Amino acid sequence: MAPVPSLPIKVGHIDDVQELRKAKPATVPERFIRDMADRPKVVPNLSSSLDIPIIDLSKLMKTDKDEVMQLKTACEEWGFFQVLNHGIDLNVVEDIEKVAEDFFMLPLQEKQKYPMAPGTVQGYGQAFVFSENQKLDWCNMFALGVEPPCIRNPKLWPSKPVNFREALEIYSREVRKLCKTLLKYIAVSLGLKGDVFEEMFGVAVQAVRMNYYPPCSRPDLVLGLSPHSDGSALTVLQQGKDSSVGLQILKGQTWVPVKPIPNALVINIGDTLEVLTNGKYKSVEHRAVTHKERDRLSIVTFYAPSYEIELGPMAELVDEKNPCRYRRYNHGEYSKHYVTNKLQGKRTLDFAKIQSKTSN
Ligand SMILES: COC(=O)C(/C=C/C1=C(C)CCCC1(C)C)=C/O[C@H]1C=C(C)C(=O)O1
Ligand SMILES: O=C(O)CCC(=O)C(=O)O
Ligand SMILES: [Fe+2]
């Protein structure tokens, strides 16, 4: 079942943050100002002793045991890692970044030819806004369904820049291969057969979201992107080459910044893998913050099972010590649930959680 909005919803006026920045660079409208508890702490530099793990895919592909162990630790303890030697040609990575940047730099009128209707997730605008009093993110988004063809809305694939469609097709093909490869080694790291996810997923759903965060005069008051975990199985995130730091992940009580590494891609475990692994590998809450002078671009691919698939914790990962923590459900229903709720940290996954007496 494909996600569709059911009721017409009133979201009020949503300022386009790039236009706001152009017209009134010092202004932050009330709707973007977060409650005290949700505001980010602005740290002057990145001298953090905590860095998300780095995985070398070329070593994984030789089934290097140490690298498989590193992958296991990364998935268990972080839910995030950066992948080096990912095998995607640098030109492909550069081309998608260029077309994404060129798209966001088009006049508003041109971008608005591809509007994201309220309550939907494809097109240009702000997703996950469902009420007039909901706080807004300091971000412009452009999101498209890519695979399978039935989730595509060709009217939303832009004609400008002229090479956008071609660059996205090529990039998506490569990222799809990468996701399959990573899922193979994730399975191996769990002691499972390498093709278990590929076999289970059917024709996987793949979508792309491009996020553009212009500079903000008050990065201490706003969020670029609200805290959330991803509904996918796996997410591949490319940070723009000249982008400022912005992605942060929640480790314990601390928001840890993810330092951009040249030519690396950031990978994170989504809600679907958390469920399938019975919580052994977790989808970790993350958010984006903004910068006073610098902008930021991210290109994010969500890779998930077919909507037809029924899923729940895999039998191999459930035993007396690890009782079943999630119910079985249909992935199409979860997708619908995900896209019809605001981003709300890890709360979206309550959809599938079995509340035990001891869990909080
Ligand atoms: C703005 O969109 C998202 O953040 C998002 C949605 C992705 C999708 C599309 C853009 C087209 C239709 C399919 C899909 C819902 C995947 C996040 O994707 C996550 C959420 C779920 C569920 C998922 O599988 O990926
Ligand atoms: O821009 C970023 O780094 C975060 C993007 C993200 O988490 C998402 O699009 O789901
Ligand atoms: Fe995300």
Coordinates of C-alpha atoms and ligand atoms in Angstrom, one line a residue:
M1 CA 0.0 0.0 0.0
A2 CA 1.5 3.4 -1.0
P3 CA 1.3 6.3 1.5
V4 CA -1.5 8.7 0.8
P5 CA -2.9 11.5 2.9
S6 CA -6.6 10.9 3.8
L7 CA -7.9 14.2 5.2
P8 CA -7.3 17.8 3.9
I9 CA -5.1 19.4 6.4
K10 CA -4.5 23.1 7.3
V11 CA -0.8 23.9 7.7
G12 CA -0.9 27.7 7.6
H13 CA 1.6 29.9 5.8
I14 CA 5.0 28.2 5.4
D15 CA 7.8 30.6 4.6
D16 CA 10.4 29.5 2.1
V17 CA 13.6 29.8 4.1
Q18 CA 15.8 30.7 1.1
E19 CA 13.5 33.6 0.3
L20 CA 13.3 34.7 3.9
R21 CA 17.1 34.7 4.1
K22 CA 17.3 36.8 0.9
A23 CA 14.7 39.4 1.9
K24 CA 15.2 39.7 5.7
P25 CA 18.6 38.1 6.6
A26 CA 18.3 39.1 10.2
T27 CA 14.8 37.8 10.8
V28 CA 13.6 34.5 12.2
P29 CA 9.8 34.3 12.2
E30 CA 8.1 33.0 15.4
R31 CA 7.1 29.7 13.7
F32 CA 10.8 28.7 13.4
I33 CA 11.7 29.5 17.0
R34 CA 11.9 26.4 19.1
D35 CA 10.8 25.9 22.7
M36 CA 13.7 26.3 25.1
A37 CA 14.2 22.6 25.6
D38 CA 14.5 21.9 21.9
R39 CA 17.0 24.6 21.0
P40 CA 20.4 23.4 19.9
K41 CA 23.6 24.3 21.8
V42 CA 25.9 26.2 19.4
V43 CA 29.4 24.7 19.8
P44 CA 32.2 26.8 18.3
N45 CA 34.3 24.0 17.0
L46 CA 34.3 20.3 16.4
S47 CA 36.8 19.2 19.0
S48 CA 34.7 16.2 20.0
S49 CA 36.4 13.1 21.2
L50 CA 33.4 11.2 19.9
D51 CA 33.3 10.4 16.2
I52 CA 31.0 8.0 14.4
P53 CA 32.8 4.8 13.2
I54 CA 34.4 4.6 9.7
I55 CA 34.0 1.5 7.7
D56 CA 36.1 0.6 4.6
L57 CA 33.8 -1.1 2.1
S58 CA 36.7 -2.4 0.1
K59 CA 37.9 -4.4 3.2
L60 CA 34.3 -5.6 3.9
M61 CA 34.1 -6.9 0.3
K62 CA 37.1 -9.1 1.0
T63 CA 35.1 -10.4 4.0
D64 CA 37.9 -9.0 6.2
K65 CA 36.8 -10.4 9.7
D66 CA 38.0 -7.3 11.6
E67 CA 36.0 -5.0 9.3
V68 CA 32.9 -7.1 9.7
M69 CA 33.4 -6.8 13.5
Q70 CA 33.8 -3.1 13.2
L71 CA 30.6 -3.0 11.2
K72 CA 28.8 -5.0 13.9
T73 CA 30.1 -2.6 16.6
A74 CA 29.1 0.4 14.6
C75 CA 25.6 -0.9 14.1
E76 CA 25.2 -2.0 17.7
E77 CA 26.7 1.0 19.4
W78 CA 26.1 3.9 17.0
G79 CA 23.5 3.0 14.4
F80 CA 25.6 5.3 12.2
F81 CA 28.8 5.0 10.3
Q82 CA 30.7 6.7 7.5
V83 CA 31.7 4.4 4.6
L84 CA 34.9 4.9 2.6
N85 CA 35.8 3.2 -0.7
H86 CA 32.1 2.8 -1.3
G87 CA 32.6 2.2 -5.0
I88 CA 30.5 5.0 -6.4
D89 CA 32.4 7.0 -9.0
L90 CA 33.4 10.5 -7.8
N91 CA 31.7 12.0 -11.0
V92 CA 28.4 10.4 -10.0
V93 CA 28.6 11.9 -6.5
E94 CA 29.7 15.3 -7.8
D95 CA 27.0 15.3 -10.5
I96 CA 24.1 14.7 -8.1
E97 CA 25.5 17.4 -5.8
K98 CA 25.8 19.9 -8.6
V99 CA 22.2 19.3 -9.9
A100 CA 20.8 19.4 -6.4
E101 CA 22.6 22.7 -5.8
D102 CA 21.5 24.1 -9.1
F103 CA 17.9 23.1 -8.4
F104 CA 17.8 24.9 -5.0
M105 CA 19.4 28.0 -6.6
L106 CA 16.6 28.3 -9.2
P107 CA 14.0 31.1 -8.8
L108 CA 11.2 30.2 -6.3
Q109 CA 8.7 30.3 -9.1
E110 CA 10.5 27.6 -11.0
K111 CA 10.8 25.3 -7.9
Q112 CA 7.2 25.8 -7.1
K113 CA 6.3 24.1 -10.3
Y114 CA 6.9 20.9 -8.3
P115 CA 5.0 21.6 -5.1
M116 CA 4.9 19.2 -2.1
A117 CA 1.1 19.2 -1.4
P118 CA 0.3 19.5 2.3
G119 CA 0.5 16.1 4.0
T120 CA 2.5 14.5 1.2
V121 CA 6.2 13.8 0.9
Q122 CA 7.1 14.2 -2.7
G123 CA 8.1 17.5 -4.4
Y124 CA 9.5 20.9 -3.2
G125 CA 8.6 22.3 0.2
Q126 CA 8.4 21.2 3.8
A127 CA 7.4 17.7 4.6
F128 CA 5.9 16.5 7.9
V129 CA 3.9 19.6 8.7
F130 CA 0.4 18.8 9.8
S131 CA -1.0 21.8 11.7
E132 CA -1.0 25.5 11.8
N133 CA 0.9 25.8 15.1
Q134 CA 3.6 23.2 14.4
K135 CA 7.2 24.6 14.5
L136 CA 8.9 24.7 11.1
D137 CA 12.4 23.5 10.2
W138 CA 14.9 25.9 8.7
C139 CA 15.2 23.8 5.6
N140 CA 13.9 23.5 2.0
M141 CA 13.3 20.0 0.8
F142 CA 12.9 18.3 -2.5
A143 CA 11.9 14.7 -2.3
L144 CA 11.1 12.1 -5.0
G145 CA 10.1 8.5 -5.0
V146 CA 12.5 6.6 -7.3
E147 CA 11.9 2.8 -7.2
P148 CA 9.8 0.9 -7.9
P149 CA 8.4 2.9 -10.9
C150 CA 4.9 2.9 -9.4
I151 CA 5.9 5.3 -6.6
R152 CA 7.3 7.8 -9.1
N153 CA 5.4 10.9 -9.8
P154 CA 6.9 12.0 -13.2
K155 CA 5.3 15.4 -13.0
L156 CA 7.5 16.2 -10.0
W157 CA 10.8 15.3 -11.8
P158 CA 12.1 18.8 -12.7
S159 CA 13.1 19.8 -16.2
K160 CA 15.7 22.2 -14.8
P161 CA 18.6 21.9 -14.4
V162 CA 18.5 19.9 -17.7
N163 CA 20.6 17.1 -16.5
F164 CA 18.8 16.6 -13.2
R165 CA 16.8 13.5 -14.2
E166 CA 19.8 11.7 -15.7
A167 CA 22.0 12.5 -12.8
L168 CA 19.4 11.2 -10.3
E169 CA 18.8 8.0 -12.3
I170 CA 22.6 7.2 -12.4
Y171 CA 23.1 8.1 -8.8
S172 CA 20.1 6.1 -7.6
R173 CA 21.3 3.0 -9.5
E174 CA 24.6 3.2 -7.8
V175 CA 23.2 3.9 -4.4
R176 CA 20.8 0.9 -4.8
K177 CA 23.8 -1.3 -5.5
L178 CA 25.6 0.1 -2.4
C179 CA 22.5 -0.6 -0.2
K180 CA 22.3 -4.2 -1.4
T181 CA 26.1 -4.7 -0.7
L182 CA 25.8 -3.1 2.8
L183 CA 22.8 -5.1 3.7
K184 CA 24.7 -8.3 2.7
Y185 CA 27.5 -7.5 5.2
I186 CA 25.1 -6.3 7.8
A187 CA 23.5 -9.8 7.5
V188 CA 26.9 -11.4 7.8
S189 CA 27.7 -9.3 10.8
L190 CA 24.6 -10.7 12.5
G191 CA 25.6 -14.3 11.7
L192 CA 22.9 -14.6 9.0
K193 CA 23.0 -15.6 5.4
G194 CA 24.3 -12.7 3.2
D195 CA 21.2 -12.7 0.9
V196 CA 18.6 -12.7 3.7
F197 CA 17.5 -9.1 3.4
E198 CA 17.6 -9.1 -0.4
E199 CA 15.4 -12.2 -0.4
M200 CA 13.0 -10.7 2.1
F201 CA 12.6 -7.2 0.7
G202 CA 11.1 -7.9 -2.7
V203 CA 11.5 -5.0 -5.1
A204 CA 12.9 -2.5 -2.6
V205 CA 11.4 1.0 -2.2
Q206 CA 13.9 3.8 -2.8
A207 CA 13.3 7.5 -2.4
V208 CA 15.6 10.5 -2.4
R209 CA 15.3 13.7 -0.3
M210 CA 17.5 16.7 -1.0
N211 CA 17.8 19.1 2.0
Y212 CA 19.0 22.7 1.6
Y213 CA 19.7 24.7 4.8
P214 CA 20.5 28.4 4.1
P215 CA 22.5 30.2 6.8
C216 CA 20.4 31.4 9.7
S217 CA 21.0 34.6 11.8
R218 CA 20.0 32.7 15.0
P219 CA 21.2 29.1 14.8
D220 CA 20.7 29.0 18.5
L221 CA 16.9 29.3 18.2
V222 CA 16.1 27.1 15.2
L223 CA 16.5 23.5 14.0
G224 CA 17.5 22.7 10.4
L225 CA 15.6 19.4 10.7
S226 CA 13.6 18.1 13.6
P227 CA 14.8 15.1 15.6
H228 CA 13.7 11.8 14.0
S229 CA 14.8 8.3 13.2
D230 CA 14.4 7.2 9.6
G231 CA 11.6 4.8 8.6
S232 CA 13.8 3.1 6.0
A233 CA 15.9 -0.1 6.4
L234 CA 19.0 1.8 5.5
T235 CA 19.7 5.4 4.7
V236 CA 22.6 6.8 2.7
L237 CA 23.4 10.4 3.3
Q238 CA 25.8 12.5 1.2
Q239 CA 26.9 15.8 2.7
G240 CA 27.6 18.6 0.2
K241 CA 31.3 19.2 -0.4
D242 CA 31.4 22.7 0.9
S243 CA 28.7 22.3 3.5
S244 CA 28.9 23.4 7.1
V245 CA 28.6 20.8 9.8
G246 CA 24.9 20.2 10.7
L247 CA 24.1 16.6 11.2
Q248 CA 24.0 15.5 14.8
I249 CA 23.1 12.2 16.3
L250 CA 21.8 11.5 19.8
K251 CA 24.3 9.3 21.7
G252 CA 22.9 8.8 25.3
Q253 CA 22.0 12.4 26.2
T254 CA 24.5 14.1 23.9
W255 CA 24.0 15.4 20.4
V256 CA 27.2 14.3 18.6
P257 CA 28.1 16.2 15.4
V258 CA 29.0 14.1 12.3
K259 CA 32.1 15.6 10.8
P260 CA 32.0 15.5 7.0
I261 CA 34.8 13.4 5.6
P262 CA 35.7 14.0 2.0
N263 CA 34.4 11.2 -0.3
A264 CA 32.7 9.3 2.5
L265 CA 29.0 8.6 2.7
V266 CA 27.1 8.5 6.0
I267 CA 25.0 5.4 6.5
N268 CA 22.4 4.9 9.1
I269 CA 20.2 2.0 10.3
G270 CA 16.5 2.8 9.9
D271 CA 13.5 1.7 11.9
T272 CA 12.9 -1.4 9.6
L273 CA 16.3 -2.9 10.5
E274 CA 15.7 -2.1 14.2
V275 CA 12.6 -4.2 14.0
L276 CA 14.0 -7.0 11.9
T277 CA 17.0 -7.3 14.3
N278 CA 14.7 -7.2 17.4
G279 CA 16.5 -4.0 18.5
K280 CA 20.0 -5.4 18.3
Y281 CA 20.8 -2.7 15.7
K282 CA 19.0 0.5 16.5
S283 CA 17.8 3.4 14.3
V284 CA 19.3 6.3 16.1
E285 CA 17.6 9.7 16.5
H286 CA 19.3 12.5 14.6
R287 CA 18.6 16.1 13.6
A288 CA 20.3 18.9 11.6
V289 CA 21.3 22.3 13.0
T290 CA 22.1 25.5 11.0
H291 CA 25.0 27.9 10.8
K292 CA 25.1 31.6 11.0
E293 CA 27.1 32.2 7.8
R294 CA 27.3 29.0 5.9
D295 CA 24.7 27.0 4.0
R296 CA 24.4 23.2 3.8
L297 CA 23.2 20.6 1.3
S298 CA 22.5 17.0 2.0
I299 CA 21.3 14.3 -0.4
V300 CA 19.6 11.4 1.4
T301 CA 18.5 8.1 0.0
F302 CA 15.9 5.9 1.9
Y303 CA 16.0 2.2 1.1
A304 CA 13.2 0.1 2.4
P305 CA 11.3 -3.2 1.7
S306 CA 8.5 -3.4 -0.8
Y307 CA 5.2 -2.1 0.6
E308 CA 3.7 -5.6 0.3
I309 CA 6.1 -7.1 2.9
E310 CA 5.0 -8.3 6.3
L311 CA 7.8 -8.0 8.8
G312 CA 8.7 -8.4 12.4
P313 CA 11.8 -9.5 14.4
M314 CA 13.7 -12.4 12.7
A315 CA 13.3 -15.7 14.5
E316 CA 17.1 -16.0 14.7
L317 CA 17.3 -12.9 16.9
V318 CA 14.6 -13.7 19.3
D319 CA 15.2 -16.0 22.3
E320 CA 14.7 -16.1 26.1
K321 CA 17.3 -13.5 26.7
N322 CA 16.0 -11.3 23.9
P323 CA 12.3 -11.6 23.9
C324 CA 10.3 -10.3 21.0
R325 CA 10.1 -6.4 21.2
Y326 CA 8.1 -5.6 18.1
R327 CA 4.9 -6.9 16.6
R328 CA 4.5 -8.0 13.0
Y329 CA 3.1 -5.5 10.5
N330 CA 2.9 -4.6 6.9
H331 CA 5.6 -2.2 5.7
G332 CA 3.2 -0.2 3.5
E333 CA 1.2 0.5 6.7
Y334 CA 4.3 1.6 8.5
S335 CA 5.2 3.9 5.6
K336 CA 1.8 5.5 5.7
H337 CA 2.1 5.9 9.5
Y338 CA 5.5 7.4 9.1
V339 CA 4.6 10.0 6.4
T340 CA 1.3 11.0 8.1
N341 CA 2.9 12.0 11.4
K342 CA 5.3 14.8 12.3
L343 CA 8.9 14.0 12.9
Q344 CA 8.9 13.1 16.6
G345 CA 12.2 11.6 17.6
K346 CA 11.8 7.8 18.1
R347 CA 8.1 8.0 18.8
T348 CA 7.1 7.0 15.3
L349 CA 8.3 3.5 16.0
D350 CA 5.9 3.1 18.9
F351 CA 3.7 1.8 16.0
A352 CA 5.5 -1.5 16.3
K353 CA 6.7 -1.7 19.9
I354 CA 5.4 -4.3 22.2
Q355 CA 5.3 -2.5 25.6
S356 CA 6.8 -4.8 28.1
K357 CA 6.5 -4.3 31.9
T358 CA 10.1 -3.3 32.1
S359 CA 10.5 -1.2 29.0
N360 CA 10.1 2.6 29.3
Ligands
LIG1 C1 10.2 13.6 2.7 O1 10.2 12.2 2.6 C2 10.8 11.5 3.6 O2 11.4 12.0 4.4 C3 10.7 10.1 3.5 C4 9.8 9.6 2.5 C5 10.2 8.8 1.5 C6 9.3 8.4 0.5 C7 9.1 9.2 -0.6 C8 9.7 10.5 -0.9 C9 8.2 8.7 -1.7 C10 7.3 7.5 -1.4 C11 8.1 6.5 -0.6 C12 8.7 7.0 0.7 C13 7.7 7.0 1.8 C14 9.8 6.0 1.1 C15 11.3 9.2 4.4 O3 11.4 7.9 4.1 C16 11.5 6.9 5.0 C17 10.2 6.7 5.6 C18 9.8 5.4 5.4 C19 8.7 4.7 5.9 C20 10.8 4.9 4.5 O4 10.7 3.7 4.1 O5 11.8 5.7 4.3
LIG2 O1 20.7 16.9 6.5 C1 21.1 16.0 7.2 O2 22.2 15.8 7.5 C2 20.0 15.2 7.9 C3 19.0 14.7 6.9 C4 18.1 13.6 7.4 O3 18.3 13.1 8.5 C5 17.0 13.1 6.6 O4 16.8 13.7 5.5 O5 16.3 12.2 7.0
FE3 FE 17.1 11.3 8.7

